[in-house]
């Protein structure tokens, strides 16, 4: 575990972080794929979804049901991921991330509201299941997820480094 040296500047730490990040092909490849996936999600689901709901599914009530189902998926996926301790976490993360397209696939196939809602729930659950993988050792983990900057308590302080055990405890408070 490395703690920033006293007197180091933000620019020095950014340079060091960039060296760590760019030196790990697996990490920047995942980040690039996530960026493209998020872009597709924003375009395909968040922007076009309400339009499809308004023109083909009966309006706001249908979209509300779809988004609510996604929220239930987020909740169930989060509860599952909180307890999950996969033996090969990055394999799990990359295997379930494809399920994030569930809602978009339902929209593209022209499914009824309930079908799109099921896809959206699967999409929501896959978000947290894919994030269950980030119990990586620091400093690698620190550049993979923003909660790495939290201390071992839930104060959100960055005064102490996170250990793999405290990462698994997920004690950060982002409020």
Short mmCIF file of C-alpha atoms in Angstrom, two decimals, residues 1-157:
data_model
loop_
_atom_site.label_atom_id
_atom_site.label_comp_id
_atom_site.label_asym_id
_atom_site.label_seq_id
_atom_site.Cartn_x
_atom_site.Cartn_y
_atom_site.Cartn_z
CA UNK A 1 0.00 0.00 0.00
CA UNK A 2 1.31 3.40 -0.95
CA UNK A 3 0.23 6.66 0.64
CA UNK A 4 0.91 9.94 -1.16
CA UNK A 5 4.23 11.41 -0.09
CA UNK A 6 4.06 14.52 2.04
CA UNK A 7 4.53 17.54 -0.17
CA UNK A 8 3.56 15.80 -3.40
CA UNK A 9 1.41 17.86 -5.73
CA UNK A 10 -1.85 16.90 -7.34
CA UNK A 11 -0.12 17.01 -10.73
CA UNK A 12 2.56 14.57 -9.54
CA UNK A 13 -0.09 12.22 -8.21
CA UNK A 14 -2.05 12.47 -11.46
CA UNK A 15 1.10 11.59 -13.42
CA UNK A 16 1.76 8.63 -11.16
CA UNK A 17 -1.86 7.50 -11.47
CA UNK A 18 -1.69 7.77 -15.25
CA UNK A 19 1.43 5.58 -15.32
CA UNK A 20 -0.36 2.98 -13.16
CA UNK A 21 -3.50 3.15 -15.29
CA UNK A 22 -1.90 3.16 -18.74
CA UNK A 23 0.49 0.37 -17.76
CA UNK A 24 -2.37 -2.08 -17.25
CA UNK A 25 -3.89 -3.03 -20.59
CA UNK A 26 -6.69 -4.97 -18.94
CA UNK A 27 -7.75 -1.91 -16.95
CA UNK A 28 -7.79 0.69 -19.70
CA UNK A 29 -9.47 -1.79 -22.07
CA UNK A 30 -12.26 -2.25 -19.51
CA UNK A 31 -12.54 1.51 -19.00
CA UNK A 32 -12.71 2.12 -22.76
CA UNK A 33 -15.38 -0.58 -23.15
CA UNK A 34 -17.34 0.90 -20.24
CA UNK A 35 -17.18 4.36 -21.80
CA UNK A 36 -18.55 3.05 -25.09
CA UNK A 37 -21.19 1.00 -23.27
CA UNK A 38 -22.30 3.98 -21.22
CA UNK A 39 -22.52 6.09 -24.35
CA UNK A 40 -24.66 3.45 -26.03
CA UNK A 41 -26.85 3.17 -22.94
CA UNK A 42 -27.42 6.92 -22.79
CA UNK A 43 -28.34 7.08 -26.46
CA UNK A 44 -30.24 3.82 -26.79
CA UNK A 45 -32.13 3.69 -23.54
CA UNK A 46 -32.17 7.02 -21.75
CA UNK A 47 -32.82 9.17 -24.83
CA UNK A 48 -34.70 6.90 -27.22
CA UNK A 49 -36.54 4.90 -24.55
CA UNK A 50 -38.99 7.67 -23.59
CA UNK A 51 -39.61 8.36 -27.28
CA UNK A 52 -40.45 4.71 -27.96
CA UNK A 53 -42.63 4.62 -24.83
CA UNK A 54 -44.52 7.73 -25.97
CA UNK A 55 -45.03 6.60 -29.56
CA UNK A 56 -45.44 2.82 -29.26
CA UNK A 57 -46.11 1.79 -25.66
CA UNK A 58 -48.79 4.18 -24.50
CA UNK A 59 -46.84 7.04 -22.98
CA UNK A 60 -45.33 8.04 -19.65
CA UNK A 61 -46.99 5.28 -17.60
CA UNK A 62 -45.20 2.62 -19.67
CA UNK A 63 -41.87 4.41 -19.33
CA UNK A 64 -42.42 4.78 -15.60
CA UNK A 65 -42.99 1.02 -15.29
CA UNK A 66 -39.81 0.30 -17.26
CA UNK A 67 -37.65 2.68 -15.23
CA UNK A 68 -39.18 1.39 -11.97
CA UNK A 69 -38.31 -2.17 -12.98
CA UNK A 70 -34.74 -1.03 -13.62
CA UNK A 71 -34.69 0.49 -10.12
CA UNK A 72 -35.82 -2.83 -8.63
CA UNK A 73 -33.04 -4.51 -10.60
CA UNK A 74 -30.51 -2.03 -9.22
CA UNK A 75 -31.70 -2.77 -5.69
CA UNK A 76 -31.64 -6.57 -6.07
CA UNK A 77 -28.32 -6.50 -7.90
CA UNK A 78 -26.81 -4.29 -5.23
CA UNK A 79 -27.99 -6.53 -2.41
CA UNK A 80 -26.63 -9.57 -4.24
CA UNK A 81 -23.30 -7.90 -5.05
CA UNK A 82 -22.88 -6.80 -1.44
CA UNK A 83 -22.79 -10.45 -0.35
CA UNK A 84 -21.00 -11.85 -3.40
CA UNK A 85 -17.35 -12.89 -3.09
CA UNK A 86 -16.46 -14.30 -6.51
CA UNK A 87 -13.27 -16.31 -6.87
CA UNK A 88 -12.48 -14.59 -10.18
CA UNK A 89 -14.16 -11.18 -9.85
CA UNK A 90 -13.06 -9.57 -13.11
CA UNK A 91 -14.33 -12.53 -15.09
CA UNK A 92 -17.68 -12.14 -13.36
CA UNK A 93 -17.72 -8.41 -14.03
CA UNK A 94 -17.06 -8.78 -17.73
CA UNK A 95 -19.45 -11.72 -18.08
CA UNK A 96 -22.44 -9.89 -16.58
CA UNK A 97 -21.79 -6.51 -18.14
CA UNK A 98 -23.37 -7.71 -21.40
CA UNK A 99 -26.63 -8.12 -19.47
CA UNK A 100 -26.66 -4.34 -19.12
CA UNK A 101 -28.12 -4.19 -22.61
CA UNK A 102 -31.34 -5.90 -21.46
CA UNK A 103 -33.56 -2.83 -21.64
CA UNK A 104 -32.10 -1.68 -24.96
CA UNK A 105 -32.57 -5.14 -26.48
CA UNK A 106 -36.20 -5.11 -25.36
CA UNK A 107 -36.71 -1.71 -27.01
CA UNK A 108 -34.97 -2.82 -30.21
CA UNK A 109 -37.05 -6.01 -30.47
CA UNK A 110 -40.28 -4.06 -30.05
CA UNK A 111 -41.30 -6.02 -26.96
CA UNK A 112 -44.33 -4.95 -24.94
CA UNK A 113 -43.83 -2.87 -21.79
CA UNK A 114 -43.55 -5.91 -19.50
CA UNK A 115 -40.82 -7.46 -21.71
CA UNK A 116 -38.80 -4.26 -21.78
CA UNK A 117 -39.30 -3.91 -18.01
CA UNK A 118 -37.85 -7.39 -17.42
CA UNK A 119 -34.87 -6.50 -19.62
CA UNK A 120 -34.45 -3.23 -17.72
CA UNK A 121 -34.51 -5.06 -14.37
CA UNK A 122 -31.81 -7.44 -15.60
CA UNK A 123 -29.86 -4.42 -16.82
CA UNK A 124 -30.10 -2.74 -13.43
CA UNK A 125 -29.03 -5.88 -11.58
CA UNK A 126 -26.06 -6.40 -13.89
CA UNK A 127 -24.73 -2.94 -13.04
CA UNK A 128 -24.00 -3.83 -9.42
CA UNK A 129 -23.01 -7.41 -10.17
CA UNK A 130 -20.38 -6.12 -12.58
CA UNK A 131 -19.11 -3.75 -9.87
CA UNK A 132 -18.69 -6.57 -7.34
CA UNK A 133 -15.28 -7.15 -8.92
CA UNK A 134 -13.56 -4.06 -7.60
CA UNK A 135 -11.98 -5.65 -4.54
CA UNK A 136 -8.56 -5.17 -6.13
CA UNK A 137 -5.43 -4.31 -4.17
CA UNK A 138 -4.55 -0.65 -3.87
CA UNK A 139 -3.27 1.33 -5.75
CA UNK A 140 -4.79 -0.53 -8.72
CA UNK A 141 -8.20 -0.51 -7.12
CA UNK A 142 -7.93 3.19 -6.33
CA UNK A 143 -7.80 4.06 -10.00
CA UNK A 144 -10.66 1.72 -10.83
CA UNK A 145 -13.39 3.12 -8.59
CA UNK A 146 -13.94 6.47 -6.86
CA UNK A 147 -14.81 4.98 -3.46
CA UNK A 148 -11.16 3.92 -3.16
CA UNK A 149 -10.47 7.37 -1.83
CA UNK A 150 -12.53 6.67 1.27
CA UNK A 151 -10.92 5.69 4.52
CA UNK A 152 -11.71 2.49 6.37
CA UNK A 153 -14.53 4.30 8.18
CA UNK A 154 -17.64 5.59 6.50
CA UNK A 155 -16.58 9.19 6.95
CA UNK A 156 -15.49 9.52 3.32
CA UNK A 157 -12.12 10.88 4.46
#
